[in-house]
Short mmCIF file of N, CA and C in Angstrom, two decimals:
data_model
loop_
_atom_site.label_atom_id
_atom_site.label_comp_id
_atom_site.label_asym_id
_atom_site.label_seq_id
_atom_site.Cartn_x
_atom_site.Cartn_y
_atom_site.Cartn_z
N UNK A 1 48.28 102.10 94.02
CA UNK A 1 49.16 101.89 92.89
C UNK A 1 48.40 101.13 91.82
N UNK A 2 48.86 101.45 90.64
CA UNK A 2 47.82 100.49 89.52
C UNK A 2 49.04 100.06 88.57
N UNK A 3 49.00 98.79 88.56
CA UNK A 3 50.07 98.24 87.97
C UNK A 3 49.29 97.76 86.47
N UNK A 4 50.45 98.27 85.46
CA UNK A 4 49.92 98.01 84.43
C UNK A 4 49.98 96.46 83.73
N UNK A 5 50.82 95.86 84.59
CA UNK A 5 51.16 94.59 83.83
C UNK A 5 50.07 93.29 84.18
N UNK A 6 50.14 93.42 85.76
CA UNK A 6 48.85 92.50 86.60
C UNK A 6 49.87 91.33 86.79
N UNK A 7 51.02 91.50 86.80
CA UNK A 7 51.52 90.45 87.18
C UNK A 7 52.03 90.21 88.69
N UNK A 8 52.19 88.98 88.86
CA UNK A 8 52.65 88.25 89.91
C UNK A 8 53.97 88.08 90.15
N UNK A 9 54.25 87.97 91.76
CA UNK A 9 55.63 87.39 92.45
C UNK A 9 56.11 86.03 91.33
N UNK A 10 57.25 86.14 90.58
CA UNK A 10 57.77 84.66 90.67
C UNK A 10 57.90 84.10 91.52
N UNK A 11 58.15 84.09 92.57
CA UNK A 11 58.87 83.69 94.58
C UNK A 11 57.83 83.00 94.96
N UNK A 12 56.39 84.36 95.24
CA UNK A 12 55.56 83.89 96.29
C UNK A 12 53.82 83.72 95.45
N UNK A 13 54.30 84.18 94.39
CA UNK A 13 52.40 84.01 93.63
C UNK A 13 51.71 85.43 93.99
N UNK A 14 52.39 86.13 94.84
CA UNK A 14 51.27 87.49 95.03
C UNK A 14 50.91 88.59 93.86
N UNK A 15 49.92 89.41 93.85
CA UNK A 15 49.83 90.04 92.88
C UNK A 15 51.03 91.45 93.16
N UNK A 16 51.44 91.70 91.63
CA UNK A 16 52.52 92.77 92.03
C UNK A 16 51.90 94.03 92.80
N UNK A 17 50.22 94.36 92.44
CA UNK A 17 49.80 95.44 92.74
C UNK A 17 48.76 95.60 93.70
N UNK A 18 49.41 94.73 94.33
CA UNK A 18 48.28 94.58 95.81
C UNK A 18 49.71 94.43 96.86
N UNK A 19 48.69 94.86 98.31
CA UNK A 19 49.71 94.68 99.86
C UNK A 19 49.82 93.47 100.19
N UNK A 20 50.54 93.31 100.68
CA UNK A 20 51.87 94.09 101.54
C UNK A 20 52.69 94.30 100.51
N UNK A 21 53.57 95.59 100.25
CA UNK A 21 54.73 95.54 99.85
C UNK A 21 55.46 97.02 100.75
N UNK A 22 56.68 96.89 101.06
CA UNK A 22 57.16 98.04 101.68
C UNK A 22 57.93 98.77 101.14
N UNK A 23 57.73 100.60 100.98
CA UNK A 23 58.10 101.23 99.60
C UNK A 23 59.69 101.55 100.65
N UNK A 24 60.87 100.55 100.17
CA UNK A 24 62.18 101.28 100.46
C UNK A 24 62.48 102.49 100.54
N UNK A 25 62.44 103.00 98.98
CA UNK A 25 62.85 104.19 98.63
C UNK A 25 62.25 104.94 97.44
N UNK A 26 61.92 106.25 97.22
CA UNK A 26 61.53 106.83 95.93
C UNK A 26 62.46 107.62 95.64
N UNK A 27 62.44 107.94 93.90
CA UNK A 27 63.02 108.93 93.50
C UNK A 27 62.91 108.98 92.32
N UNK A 28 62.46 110.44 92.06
CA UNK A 28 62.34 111.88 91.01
C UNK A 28 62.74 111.46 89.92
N UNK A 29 62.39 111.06 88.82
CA UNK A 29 63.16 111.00 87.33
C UNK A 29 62.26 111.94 86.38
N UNK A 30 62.78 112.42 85.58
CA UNK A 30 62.49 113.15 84.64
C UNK A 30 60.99 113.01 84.16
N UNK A 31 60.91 111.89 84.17
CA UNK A 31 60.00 111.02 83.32
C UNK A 31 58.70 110.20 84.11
N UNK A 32 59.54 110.59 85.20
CA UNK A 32 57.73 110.27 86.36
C UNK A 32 58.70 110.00 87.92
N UNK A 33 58.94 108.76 88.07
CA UNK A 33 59.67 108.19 89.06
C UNK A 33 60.40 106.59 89.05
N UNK A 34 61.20 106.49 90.09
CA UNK A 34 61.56 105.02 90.34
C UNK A 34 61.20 104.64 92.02
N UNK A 35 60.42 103.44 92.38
CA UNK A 35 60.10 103.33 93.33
C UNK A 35 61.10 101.47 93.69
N UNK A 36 61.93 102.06 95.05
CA UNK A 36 62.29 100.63 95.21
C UNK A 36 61.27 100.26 96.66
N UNK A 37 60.84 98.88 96.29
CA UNK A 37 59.65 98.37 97.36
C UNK A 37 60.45 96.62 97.30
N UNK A 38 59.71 96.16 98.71
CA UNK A 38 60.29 94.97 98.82
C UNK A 38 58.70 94.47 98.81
N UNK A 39 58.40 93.31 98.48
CA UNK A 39 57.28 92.18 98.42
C UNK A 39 57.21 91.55 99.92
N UNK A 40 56.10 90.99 100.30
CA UNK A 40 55.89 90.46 101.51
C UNK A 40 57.11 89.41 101.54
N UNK A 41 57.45 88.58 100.45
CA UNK A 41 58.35 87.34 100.69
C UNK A 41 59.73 88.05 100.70
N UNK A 42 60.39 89.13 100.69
CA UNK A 42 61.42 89.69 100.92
C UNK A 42 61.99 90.15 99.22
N UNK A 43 62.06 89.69 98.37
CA UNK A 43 62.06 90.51 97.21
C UNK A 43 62.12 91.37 96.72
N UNK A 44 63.45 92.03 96.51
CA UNK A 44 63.68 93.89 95.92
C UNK A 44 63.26 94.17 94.85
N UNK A 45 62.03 94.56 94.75
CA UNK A 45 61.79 95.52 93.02
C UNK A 45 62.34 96.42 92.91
N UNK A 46 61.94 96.88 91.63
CA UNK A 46 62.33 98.00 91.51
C UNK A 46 61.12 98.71 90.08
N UNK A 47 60.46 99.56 90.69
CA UNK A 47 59.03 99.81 89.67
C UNK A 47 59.42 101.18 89.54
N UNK A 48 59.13 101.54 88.13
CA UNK A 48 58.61 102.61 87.51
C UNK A 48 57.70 103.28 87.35
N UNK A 49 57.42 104.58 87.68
CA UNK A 49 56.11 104.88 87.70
C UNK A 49 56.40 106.26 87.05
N UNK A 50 55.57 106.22 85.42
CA UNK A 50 55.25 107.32 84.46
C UNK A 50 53.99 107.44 84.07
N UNK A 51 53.46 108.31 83.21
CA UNK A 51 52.11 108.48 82.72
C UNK A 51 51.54 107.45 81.90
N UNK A 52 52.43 106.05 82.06
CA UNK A 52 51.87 104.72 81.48
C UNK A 52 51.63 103.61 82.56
N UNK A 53 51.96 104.31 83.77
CA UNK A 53 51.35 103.59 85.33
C UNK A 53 52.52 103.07 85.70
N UNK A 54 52.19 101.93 86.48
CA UNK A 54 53.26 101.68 87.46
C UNK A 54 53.82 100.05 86.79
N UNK A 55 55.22 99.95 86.71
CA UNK A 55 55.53 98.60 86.23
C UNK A 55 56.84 98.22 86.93
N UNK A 56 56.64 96.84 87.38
CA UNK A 56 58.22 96.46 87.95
C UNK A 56 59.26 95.89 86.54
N UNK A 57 60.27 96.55 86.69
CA UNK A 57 60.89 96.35 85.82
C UNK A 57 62.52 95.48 86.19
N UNK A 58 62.78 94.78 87.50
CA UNK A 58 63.43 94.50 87.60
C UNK A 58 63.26 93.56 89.18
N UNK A 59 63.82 92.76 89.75
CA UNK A 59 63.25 92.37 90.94
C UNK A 59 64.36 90.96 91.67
N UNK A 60 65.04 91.06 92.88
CA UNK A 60 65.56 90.03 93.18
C UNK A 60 64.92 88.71 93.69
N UNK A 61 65.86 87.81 93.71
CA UNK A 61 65.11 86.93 94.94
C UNK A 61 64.94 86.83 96.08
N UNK A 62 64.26 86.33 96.65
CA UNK A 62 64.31 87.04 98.75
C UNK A 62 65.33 86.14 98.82
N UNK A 63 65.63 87.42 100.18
CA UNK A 63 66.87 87.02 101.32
C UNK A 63 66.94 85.51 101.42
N UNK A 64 68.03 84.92 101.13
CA UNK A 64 68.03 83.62 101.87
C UNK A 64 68.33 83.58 103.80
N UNK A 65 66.98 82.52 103.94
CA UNK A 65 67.12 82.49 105.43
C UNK A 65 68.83 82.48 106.08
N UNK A 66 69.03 82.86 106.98
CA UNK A 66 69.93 82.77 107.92
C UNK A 66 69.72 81.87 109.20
N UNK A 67 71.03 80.56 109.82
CA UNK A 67 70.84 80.50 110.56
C UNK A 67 71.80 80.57 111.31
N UNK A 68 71.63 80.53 112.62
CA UNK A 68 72.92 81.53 113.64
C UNK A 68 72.26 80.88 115.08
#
């Protein structure tokens, strides 16, 4: 993946366009795609990927721990 922005996790400091990240889900848009991936620290993006590369354009905060 080549991320056009080079940016980093707010959360965890990682780079957006380096591993670990785990690709949830893809899907087909007109216009290239939408890829939802979670970040090693648990964090839902949500990246775009058109003929201007790959950019996260939206992103939660990780899961808060659970205890039980």
């Amino acid at each position: 993946m080549n991320s056009t922005t080079r940016a980093v996790c707010p959360h965890c400091g990682w780079p957006d366009d380096a591993e670990p990240f785990q690709v949830v889900s893809r899907h087909g848009t007109a216009g290239g795609g939408t890829m939802w991936t979670r970040c090693g620290c648990g964090s839902l993006q949500v990246r775009v990927v058109d003929g201007a590369g790959t950019r996260i354009v939206s992103r939660s905060r990780p899961a808060a721990a659970t205890t039980g």
